[in-house]
JSON list of C-alpha atoms in Angstrom, two decimals:
[
{"chain": "A", "resi": 8, "resn": "MET", "atom": "CA", "xyz": [-8.78, 5.53, -14.70]},
{"chain": "A", "resi": 9, "resn": "ASP", "atom": "CA", "xyz": [-10.75, 4.90, -17.84]},
{"chain": "A", "resi": 10, "resn": "ALA", "atom": "CA", "xyz": [-10.85, 7.31, -20.79]},
{"chain": "A", "resi": 11, "resn": "ARG", "atom": "CA", "xyz": [-14.34, 8.55, -20.00]},
{"chain": "A", "resi": 12, "resn": "ASP", "atom": "CA", "xyz": [-13.44, 9.59, -16.44]},
{"chain": "A", "resi": 13, "resn": "LYS", "atom": "CA", "xyz": [-10.24, 11.29, -17.56]},
{"chain": "A", "resi": 14, "resn": "GLN", "atom": "CA", "xyz": [-12.20, 13.24, -20.17]},
{"chain": "A", "resi": 15, "resn": "LEU", "atom": "CA", "xyz": [-14.80, 14.14, -17.55]},
{"chain": "A", "resi": 16, "resn": "LEU", "atom": "CA", "xyz": [-12.17, 15.54, -15.17]},
{"chain": "A", "resi": 17, "resn": "ARG", "atom": "CA", "xyz": [-10.60, 17.51, -17.99]},
{"chain": "A", "resi": 18, "resn": "SER", "atom": "CA", "xyz": [-13.89, 18.96, -19.15]},
{"chain": "A", "resi": 19, "resn": "LEU", "atom": "CA", "xyz": [-14.84, 20.16, -15.66]},
{"chain": "A", "resi": 20, "resn": "ARG", "atom": "CA", "xyz": [-11.32, 21.17, -14.61]},
{"chain": "A", "resi": 21, "resn": "LEU", "atom": "CA", "xyz": [-11.85, 24.91, -14.17]},
{"chain": "A", "resi": 22, "resn": "GLU", "atom": "CA", "xyz": [-15.25, 24.43, -12.51]},
{"chain": "A", "resi": 23, "resn": "LEU", "atom": "CA", "xyz": [-13.76, 21.96, -10.02]},
{"chain": "A", "resi": 24, "resn": "CYS", "atom": "CA", "xyz": [-10.94, 24.38, -9.23]},
{"chain": "A", "resi": 25, "resn": "THR", "atom": "CA", "xyz": [-13.41, 27.02, -8.11]},
{"chain": "A", "resi": 26, "resn": "GLU", "atom": "CA", "xyz": [-15.75, 24.69, -6.25]},
{"chain": "A", "resi": 27, "resn": "VAL", "atom": "CA", "xyz": [-13.57, 22.09, -4.49]},
{"chain": "A", "resi": 28, "resn": "LEU", "atom": "CA", "xyz": [-11.16, 23.04, -1.73]},
{"chain": "A", "resi": 29, "resn": "VAL", "atom": "CA", "xyz": [-8.70, 20.19, -1.38]},
{"chain": "A", "resi": 30, "resn": "ASP", "atom": "CA", "xyz": [-7.19, 21.54, 1.83]},
{"chain": "A", "resi": 31, "resn": "GLY", "atom": "CA", "xyz": [-9.68, 19.63, 3.94]},
{"chain": "A", "resi": 32, "resn": "LEU", "atom": "CA", "xyz": [-10.76, 16.04, 3.91]},
{"chain": "A", "resi": 33, "resn": "VAL", "atom": "CA", "xyz": [-10.42, 15.41, 0.19]},
{"chain": "A", "resi": 34, "resn": "ILE", "atom": "CA", "xyz": [-6.62, 14.82, 0.26]},
{"chain": "A", "resi": 35, "resn": "GLN", "atom": "CA", "xyz": [-6.66, 12.98, 3.56]},
{"chain": "A", "resi": 36, "resn": "TYR", "atom": "CA", "xyz": [-9.39, 10.58, 2.32]},
{"chain": "A", "resi": 37, "resn": "LEU", "atom": "CA", "xyz": [-7.50, 9.88, -0.95]},
{"chain": "A", "resi": 38, "resn": "TYR", "atom": "CA", "xyz": [-4.29, 9.34, 1.06]},
{"chain": "A", "resi": 39, "resn": "GLN", "atom": "CA", "xyz": [-6.11, 6.98, 3.42]},
{"chain": "A", "resi": 40, "resn": "GLU", "atom": "CA", "xyz": [-7.51, 4.96, 0.49]},
{"chain": "A", "resi": 41, "resn": "GLY", "atom": "CA", "xyz": [-4.01, 4.63, -1.07]},
{"chain": "A", "resi": 42, "resn": "ILE", "atom": "CA", "xyz": [-4.83, 6.72, -4.12]},
{"chain": "A", "resi": 43, "resn": "LEU", "atom": "CA", "xyz": [-2.28, 9.41, -3.13]},
{"chain": "A", "resi": 44, "resn": "THR", "atom": "CA", "xyz": [1.17, 8.76, -1.82]},
{"chain": "A", "resi": 45, "resn": "ASP", "atom": "CA", "xyz": [3.10, 10.81, 0.72]},
{"chain": "A", "resi": 46, "resn": "SER", "atom": "CA", "xyz": [4.93, 12.66, -2.02]},
{"chain": "A", "resi": 47, "resn": "HIS", "atom": "CA", "xyz": [1.68, 13.44, -3.82]},
{"chain": "A", "resi": 48, "resn": "VAL", "atom": "CA", "xyz": [0.25, 14.97, -0.64]},
{"chain": "A", "resi": 49, "resn": "GLN", "atom": "CA", "xyz": [3.40, 17.06, -0.14]},
{"chain": "A", "resi": 50, "resn": "GLU", "atom": "CA", "xyz": [3.34, 18.17, -3.83]},
{"chain": "A", "resi": 51, "resn": "ILE", "atom": "CA", "xyz": [-0.30, 19.23, -3.53]},
{"chain": "A", "resi": 52, "resn": "LYS", "atom": "CA", "xyz": [0.21, 21.05, -0.21]},
{"chain": "A", "resi": 53, "resn": "SER", "atom": "CA", "xyz": [3.24, 22.90, -1.56]},
{"chain": "A", "resi": 54, "resn": "GLN", "atom": "CA", "xyz": [1.08, 24.76, -4.07]},
{"chain": "A", "resi": 55, "resn": "THR", "atom": "CA", "xyz": [0.40, 28.37, -3.17]},
{"chain": "A", "resi": 56, "resn": "THR", "atom": "CA", "xyz": [-3.35, 28.69, -3.69]},
{"chain": "A", "resi": 57, "resn": "SER", "atom": "CA", "xyz": [-6.37, 26.41, -3.20]},
{"chain": "A", "resi": 58, "resn": "GLN", "atom": "CA", "xyz": [-6.99, 26.47, -6.95]},
{"chain": "A", "resi": 59, "resn": "ARG", "atom": "CA", "xyz": [-3.45, 25.37, -7.72]},
{"chain": "A", "resi": 60, "resn": "LYS", "atom": "CA", "xyz": [-3.77, 22.62, -5.13]},
{"chain": "A", "resi": 61, "resn": "THR", "atom": "CA", "xyz": [-6.93, 21.39, -6.82]},
{"chain": "A", "resi": 62, "resn": "MET", "atom": "CA", "xyz": [-5.28, 21.56, -10.27]},
{"chain": "A", "resi": 63, "resn": "MET", "atom": "CA", "xyz": [-2.34, 19.55, -8.97]},
{"chain": "A", "resi": 64, "resn": "LEU", "atom": "CA", "xyz": [-4.75, 16.92, -7.60]},
{"chain": "A", "resi": 65, "resn": "LEU", "atom": "CA", "xyz": [-6.58, 16.83, -10.96]},
{"chain": "A", "resi": 66, "resn": "ASP", "atom": "CA", "xyz": [-3.22, 16.29, -12.73]},
{"chain": "A", "resi": 67, "resn": "ILE", "atom": "CA", "xyz": [-2.32, 13.41, -10.40]},
{"chain": "A", "resi": 68, "resn": "LEU", "atom": "CA", "xyz": [-5.67, 11.56, -10.25]},
{"chain": "A", "resi": 69, "resn": "PRO", "atom": "CA", "xyz": [-5.75, 10.19, -13.83]},
{"chain": "A", "resi": 70, "resn": "THR", "atom": "CA", "xyz": [-2.41, 8.47, -13.23]},
{"chain": "A", "resi": 71, "resn": "ARG", "atom": "CA", "xyz": [-3.55, 6.68, -10.04]},
{"chain": "A", "resi": 72, "resn": "GLY", "atom": "CA", "xyz": [-5.29, 3.58, -11.40]},
{"chain": "A", "resi": 73, "resn": "PRO", "atom": "CA", "xyz": [-8.84, 2.34, -11.93]},
{"chain": "A", "resi": 74, "resn": "LYS", "atom": "CA", "xyz": [-10.19, 3.13, -8.45]},
{"chain": "A", "resi": 75, "resn": "ALA", "atom": "CA", "xyz": [-9.05, 6.76, -8.41]},
{"chain": "A", "resi": 76, "resn": "PHE", "atom": "CA", "xyz": [-12.21, 8.31, -9.85]},
{"chain": "A", "resi": 77, "resn": "ASP", "atom": "CA", "xyz": [-14.60, 6.49, -7.55]},
{"chain": "A", "resi": 78, "resn": "ALA", "atom": "CA", "xyz": [-12.39, 7.26, -4.51]},
{"chain": "A", "resi": 79, "resn": "PHE", "atom": "CA", "xyz": [-12.42, 10.94, -5.59]},
{"chain": "A", "resi": 80, "resn": "LEU", "atom": "CA", "xyz": [-16.20, 10.85, -5.69]},
{"chain": "A", "resi": 81, "resn": "ASP", "atom": "CA", "xyz": [-16.28, 9.32, -2.19]},
{"chain": "A", "resi": 82, "resn": "SER", "atom": "CA", "xyz": [-13.90, 12.04, -0.96]},
{"chain": "A", "resi": 83, "resn": "LEU", "atom": "CA", "xyz": [-16.34, 14.79, -1.89]},
{"chain": "A", "resi": 84, "resn": "GLN", "atom": "CA", "xyz": [-18.51, 14.42, 1.29]},
{"chain": "A", "resi": 85, "resn": "GLU", "atom": "CA", "xyz": [-18.17, 18.14, 2.01]},
{"chain": "A", "resi": 86, "resn": "PHE", "atom": "CA", "xyz": [-19.17, 18.99, -1.57]},
{"chain": "A", "resi": 87, "resn": "PRO", "atom": "CA", "xyz": [-22.36, 16.94, -2.32]},
{"chain": "A", "resi": 88, "resn": "TRP", "atom": "CA", "xyz": [-23.37, 19.24, -5.17]},
{"chain": "A", "resi": 89, "resn": "VAL", "atom": "CA", "xyz": [-20.06, 18.67, -6.95]},
{"chain": "A", "resi": 90, "resn": "LYS", "atom": "CA", "xyz": [-20.30, 14.88, -6.44]},
{"chain": "A", "resi": 91, "resn": "GLU", "atom": "CA", "xyz": [-23.85, 14.95, -7.84]},
{"chain": "A", "resi": 92, "resn": "LYS", "atom": "CA", "xyz": [-22.77, 16.95, -10.86]},
{"chain": "A", "resi": 93, "resn": "LEU", "atom": "CA", "xyz": [-19.86, 14.61, -11.61]},
{"chain": "A", "resi": 94, "resn": "MET", "atom": "CA", "xyz": [-22.12, 11.57, -11.36]},
{"chain": "A", "resi": 95, "resn": "MET", "atom": "CA", "xyz": [-24.69, 13.12, -13.66]},
{"chain": "A", "resi": 96, "resn": "LYS", "atom": "CA", "xyz": [-22.06, 14.09, -16.26]},
{"chain": "A", "resi": 97, "resn": "ARG", "atom": "CA", "xyz": [-20.53, 10.63, -16.02]},
{"chain": "A", "resi": 98, "resn": "LYS", "atom": "CA", "xyz": [-23.87, 9.03, -16.91]},
{"chain": "A", "resi": 99, "resn": "GLU", "atom": "CA", "xyz": [-24.32, 11.43, -19.84]},
{"chain": "A", "resi": 100, "resn": "MET", "atom": "CA", "xyz": [-20.91, 10.67, -21.31]},
{"chain": "A", "resi": 101, "resn": "THR", "atom": "CA", "xyz": [-20.53, 7.49, -23.22]},
{"chain": "A", "resi": 102, "resn": "VAL", "atom": "CA", "xyz": [-17.13, 6.37, -24.31]},
{"chain": "A", "resi": 103, "resn": "GLN", "atom": "CA", "xyz": [-16.95, 6.04, -28.04]},
{"chain": "A", "resi": 104, "resn": "ASP", "atom": "CA", "xyz": [-16.76, 2.48, -29.22]},
{"chain": "A", "resi": 105, "resn": "PRO", "atom": "CA", "xyz": [-13.59, 2.16, -31.35]},
{"chain": "A", "resi": 106, "resn": "ALA", "atom": "CA", "xyz": [-15.85, 0.85, -34.11]},
{"chain": "A", "resi": 107, "resn": "ASP", "atom": "CA", "xyz": [-17.73, 4.23, -34.11]},
{"chain": "A", "resi": 108, "resn": "VAL", "atom": "CA", "xyz": [-14.57, 6.27, -34.72]},
{"chain": "A", "resi": 109, "resn": "THR", "atom": "CA", "xyz": [-14.25, 7.27, -38.32]},
{"chain": "A", "resi": 110, "resn": "GLU", "atom": "CA", "xyz": [-11.32, 5.61, -40.04]},
{"chain": "A", "resi": 111, "resn": "ILE", "atom": "CA", "xyz": [-8.32, 7.78, -40.84]},
{"chain": "A", "resi": 112, "resn": "ALA", "atom": "CA", "xyz": [-7.22, 7.61, -44.48]},
{"chain": "A", "resi": 113, "resn": "PRO", "atom": "CA", "xyz": [-3.99, 5.66, -44.92]},
{"chain": "A", "resi": 114, "resn": "ARG", "atom": "CA", "xyz": [-2.35, 8.61, -46.81]},
{"chain": "A", "resi": 115, "resn": "ILE", "atom": "CA", "xyz": [-2.98, 10.81, -43.78]},
{"chain": "A", "resi": 116, "resn": "LEU", "atom": "CA", "xyz": [-1.56, 8.23, -41.35]},
{"chain": "A", "resi": 117, "resn": "LYS", "atom": "CA", "xyz": [1.72, 8.20, -43.31]},
{"chain": "A", "resi": 118, "resn": "THR", "atom": "CA", "xyz": [2.19, 11.97, -43.05]},
{"chain": "A", "resi": 119, "resn": "SER", "atom": "CA", "xyz": [3.88, 13.89, -40.23]},
{"chain": "A", "resi": 120, "resn": "PRO", "atom": "CA", "xyz": [1.68, 16.02, -37.98]},
{"chain": "A", "resi": 121, "resn": "THR", "atom": "CA", "xyz": [1.80, 19.77, -38.64]},
{"chain": "A", "resi": 122, "resn": "ASP", "atom": "CA", "xyz": [2.60, 22.38, -35.95]},
{"chain": "A", "resi": 123, "resn": "GLN", "atom": "CA", "xyz": [-1.07, 23.33, -35.92]},
{"chain": "A", "resi": 124, "resn": "GLN", "atom": "CA", "xyz": [-2.13, 19.69, -35.36]},
{"chain": "A", "resi": 125, "resn": "LEU", "atom": "CA", "xyz": [0.43, 19.33, -32.56]},
{"chain": "A", "resi": 126, "resn": "ASN", "atom": "CA", "xyz": [-0.91, 22.48, -30.91]},
{"chain": "A", "resi": 127, "resn": "LYS", "atom": "CA", "xyz": [-4.47, 21.14, -31.07]},
{"chain": "A", "resi": 128, "resn": "LEU", "atom": "CA", "xyz": [-3.32, 17.80, -29.60]},
{"chain": "A", "resi": 129, "resn": "ALA", "atom": "CA", "xyz": [-1.48, 19.54, -26.78]},
{"chain": "A", "resi": 130, "resn": "ARG", "atom": "CA", "xyz": [-4.64, 21.41, -25.83]},
{"chain": "A", "resi": 131, "resn": "ARG", "atom": "CA", "xyz": [-6.41, 18.06, -25.24]},
{"chain": "A", "resi": 132, "resn": "LEU", "atom": "CA", "xyz": [-3.70, 16.21, -23.35]},
{"chain": "A", "resi": 133, "resn": "GLY", "atom": "CA", "xyz": [-3.07, 16.21, -19.61]},
{"chain": "A", "resi": 134, "resn": "PRO", "atom": "CA", "xyz": [-0.34, 14.59, -17.52]},
{"chain": "A", "resi": 135, "resn": "GLU", "atom": "CA", "xyz": [-0.37, 11.49, -19.68]},
{"chain": "A", "resi": 136, "resn": "TRP", "atom": "CA", "xyz": [1.62, 13.36, -22.36]},
{"chain": "A", "resi": 137, "resn": "GLU", "atom": "CA", "xyz": [4.88, 12.27, -20.75]},
{"chain": "A", "resi": 138, "resn": "HIS", "atom": "CA", "xyz": [4.07, 8.57, -21.17]},
{"chain": "A", "resi": 139, "resn": "ILE", "atom": "CA", "xyz": [2.99, 9.24, -24.77]},
{"chain": "A", "resi": 140, "resn": "VAL", "atom": "CA", "xyz": [6.29, 10.87, -25.77]},
{"chain": "A", "resi": 141, "resn": "LEU", "atom": "CA", "xyz": [8.19, 8.09, -23.94]},
{"chain": "A", "resi": 142, "resn": "CYS", "atom": "CA", "xyz": [6.30, 5.61, -26.16]},
{"chain": "A", "resi": 143, "resn": "LEU", "atom": "CA", "xyz": [7.38, 7.66, -29.19]},
{"chain": "A", "resi": 144, "resn": "GLY", "atom": "CA", "xyz": [11.04, 7.24, -28.22]},
{"chain": "A", "resi": 145, "resn": "LEU", "atom": "CA", "xyz": [11.91, 10.41, -26.29]},
{"chain": "A", "resi": 146, "resn": "SER", "atom": "CA", "xyz": [13.81, 10.05, -22.99]},
{"chain": "A", "resi": 147, "resn": "HIS", "atom": "CA", "xyz": [13.15, 11.33, -19.50]},
{"chain": "A", "resi": 148, "resn": "THR", "atom": "CA", "xyz": [15.97, 13.80, -20.13]},
{"chain": "A", "resi": 149, "resn": "ASP", "atom": "CA", "xyz": [14.15, 15.13, -23.21]},
{"chain": "A", "resi": 150, "resn": "ILE", "atom": "CA", "xyz": [10.97, 15.58, -21.16]},
{"chain": "A", "resi": 151, "resn": "TYR", "atom": "CA", "xyz": [12.94, 17.32, -18.42]},
{"chain": "A", "resi": 152, "resn": "ARG", "atom": "CA", "xyz": [14.44, 19.76, -21.00]},
{"chain": "A", "resi": 153, "resn": "CYS", "atom": "CA", "xyz": [10.99, 20.52, -22.41]},
{"chain": "A", "resi": 154, "resn": "LYS", "atom": "CA", "xyz": [9.74, 21.28, -18.86]},
{"chain": "A", "resi": 155, "resn": "VAL", "atom": "CA", "xyz": [12.76, 23.49, -18.08]},
{"chain": "A", "resi": 156, "resn": "ASN", "atom": "CA", "xyz": [12.50, 25.41, -21.32]},
{"chain": "A", "resi": 157, "resn": "HIS", "atom": "CA", "xyz": [8.83, 26.14, -20.78]},
{"chain": "A", "resi": 158, "resn": "PRO", "atom": "CA", "xyz": [8.42, 26.13, -16.92]},
{"chain": "A", "resi": 159, "resn": "HIS", "atom": "CA", "xyz": [5.07, 27.91, -16.73]},
{"chain": "A", "resi": 160, "resn": "ASN", "atom": "CA", "xyz": [3.15, 26.54, -19.73]},
{"chain": "A", "resi": 161, "resn": "LEU", "atom": "CA", "xyz": [2.12, 22.86, -19.87]},
{"chain": "A", "resi": 162, "resn": "GLN", "atom": "CA", "xyz": [0.89, 23.18, -23.48]},
{"chain": "A", "resi": 163, "resn": "SER", "atom": "CA", "xyz": [4.25, 24.58, -24.60]},
{"chain": "A", "resi": 164, "resn": "GLN", "atom": "CA", "xyz": [6.04, 21.71, -22.87]},
{"chain": "A", "resi": 165, "resn": "ILE", "atom": "CA", "xyz": [3.86, 19.19, -24.70]},
{"chain": "A", "resi": 166, "resn": "VAL", "atom": "CA", "xyz": [4.30, 20.92, -28.12]},
{"chain": "A", "resi": 167, "resn": "ALA", "atom": "CA", "xyz": [8.08, 21.17, -27.60]},
{"chain": "A", "resi": 168, "resn": "ALA", "atom": "CA", "xyz": [8.27, 17.42, -26.88]},
{"chain": "A", "resi": 169, "resn": "PHE", "atom": "CA", "xyz": [6.25, 16.54, -29.98]},
{"chain": "A", "resi": 170, "resn": "VAL", "atom": "CA", "xyz": [8.30, 18.92, -32.15]},
{"chain": "A", "resi": 171, "resn": "LEU", "atom": "CA", "xyz": [11.50, 17.29, -30.81]},
{"chain": "A", "resi": 172, "resn": "TRP", "atom": "CA", "xyz": [10.10, 13.85, -31.69]},
{"chain": "A", "resi": 173, "resn": "ARG", "atom": "CA", "xyz": [9.23, 15.04, -35.21]},
{"chain": "A", "resi": 174, "resn": "GLN", "atom": "CA", "xyz": [12.74, 16.57, -35.68]},
{"chain": "A", "resi": 175, "resn": "ARG", "atom": "CA", "xyz": [14.50, 13.42, -34.50]},
{"chain": "A", "resi": 176, "resn": "LEU", "atom": "CA", "xyz": [12.53, 10.92, -36.54]},
{"chain": "A", "resi": 177, "resn": "GLY", "atom": "CA", "xyz": [11.90, 13.03, -39.61]},
{"chain": "A", "resi": 178, "resn": "LYS", "atom": "CA", "xyz": [9.63, 11.15, -42.08]},
{"chain": "A", "resi": 179, "resn": "LYS", "atom": "CA", "xyz": [9.22, 8.31, -39.59]},
{"chain": "A", "resi": 180, "resn": "ALA", "atom": "CA", "xyz": [7.37, 10.67, -37.22]},
{"chain": "A", "resi": 181, "resn": "THR", "atom": "CA", "xyz": [3.96, 9.85, -38.61]},
{"chain": "A", "resi": 182, "resn": "ILE", "atom": "CA", "xyz": [0.41, 10.38, -37.46]},
{"chain": "A", "resi": 183, "resn": "GLN", "atom": "CA", "xyz": [0.11, 6.58, -37.38]},
{"chain": "A", "resi": 184, "resn": "ASN", "atom": "CA", "xyz": [2.88, 6.33, -34.76]},
{"chain": "A", "resi": 185, "resn": "LEU", "atom": "CA", "xyz": [1.30, 9.15, -32.79]},
{"chain": "A", "resi": 186, "resn": "GLN", "atom": "CA", "xyz": [-2.08, 7.40, -32.91]},
{"chain": "A", "resi": 187, "resn": "ALA", "atom": "CA", "xyz": [-0.53, 4.14, -31.72]},
{"chain": "A", "resi": 188, "resn": "SER", "atom": "CA", "xyz": [1.07, 5.74, -28.67]},
{"chain": "A", "resi": 189, "resn": "LEU", "atom": "CA", "xyz": [-2.11, 7.60, -27.85]},
{"chain": "A", "resi": 190, "resn": "MET", "atom": "CA", "xyz": [-4.05, 4.33, -27.98]},
{"chain": "A", "resi": 191, "resn": "ALA", "atom": "CA", "xyz": [-1.39, 2.63, -25.79]},
{"chain": "A", "resi": 192, "resn": "GLU", "atom": "CA", "xyz": [-1.99, 5.28, -23.18]},
{"chain": "A", "resi": 193, "resn": "GLU", "atom": "CA", "xyz": [-5.76, 4.82, -23.50]},
{"chain": "A", "resi": 194, "resn": "VAL", "atom": "CA", "xyz": [-6.32, 8.40, -24.66]},
{"chain": "A", "resi": 195, "resn": "ASP", "atom": "CA", "xyz": [-9.85, 8.86, -25.95]},
{"chain": "A", "resi": 196, "resn": "PRO", "atom": "CA", "xyz": [-9.99, 8.33, -29.75]},
{"chain": "A", "resi": 197, "resn": "SER", "atom": "CA", "xyz": [-11.86, 11.64, -30.15]},
{"chain": "A", "resi": 198, "resn": "VAL", "atom": "CA", "xyz": [-8.58, 13.40, -29.28]},
{"chain": "A", "resi": 199, "resn": "ILE", "atom": "CA", "xyz": [-6.88, 12.28, -32.52]},
{"chain": "A", "resi": 200, "resn": "GLN", "atom": "CA", "xyz": [-10.08, 13.08, -34.48]},
{"chain": "A", "resi": 201, "resn": "TYR", "atom": "CA", "xyz": [-10.04, 16.60, -33.02]},
{"chain": "A", "resi": 202, "resn": "MET", "atom": "CA", "xyz": [-6.35, 17.01, -33.94]},
{"chain": "A", "resi": 203, "resn": "LEU", "atom": "CA", "xyz": [-7.09, 16.08, -37.57]},
{"chain": "A", "resi": 204, "resn": "GLU", "atom": "CA", "xyz": [-10.17, 18.30, -37.96]}
]
């Protein structure tokens, strides 16, 4: 899924949770089209409320490849108003050309991110955070510990992982390394700009 579509899903997350009921045809259609696996369907169905089911689906979708967003649009037959809104918003959004992004000063790139910056970054990241911290050198065990230590708060899990990275690498934990791993995971460049504001 491209950066624009990930950003779009993130920006409309709460609205989608109140409007889309994934209990019906949405999940079955995405399963039929190979976007969701058996374990994804079970994970979504195991959630206690419709809103949590939709949130789980919105967490999974960005990780399911380039066809995921269009398949999600196709699955919204029962919700034509939502599909229309997503398509309108998608047209409005233009992915920033990397040339448009303001350059970050080299002295800033060589510094370590502050707690405040890591908090701001965590607010903007979704499920891709795990791949980002793996790129930075943390292990799956580290990620598991962060999840166990903060079971009910995704933002706290993300911040804990970044703080662990910063502690381990010390002065080598730079904004430049962070930017490189965000780019490797195709995170929208505006996310790092927001973090540095």
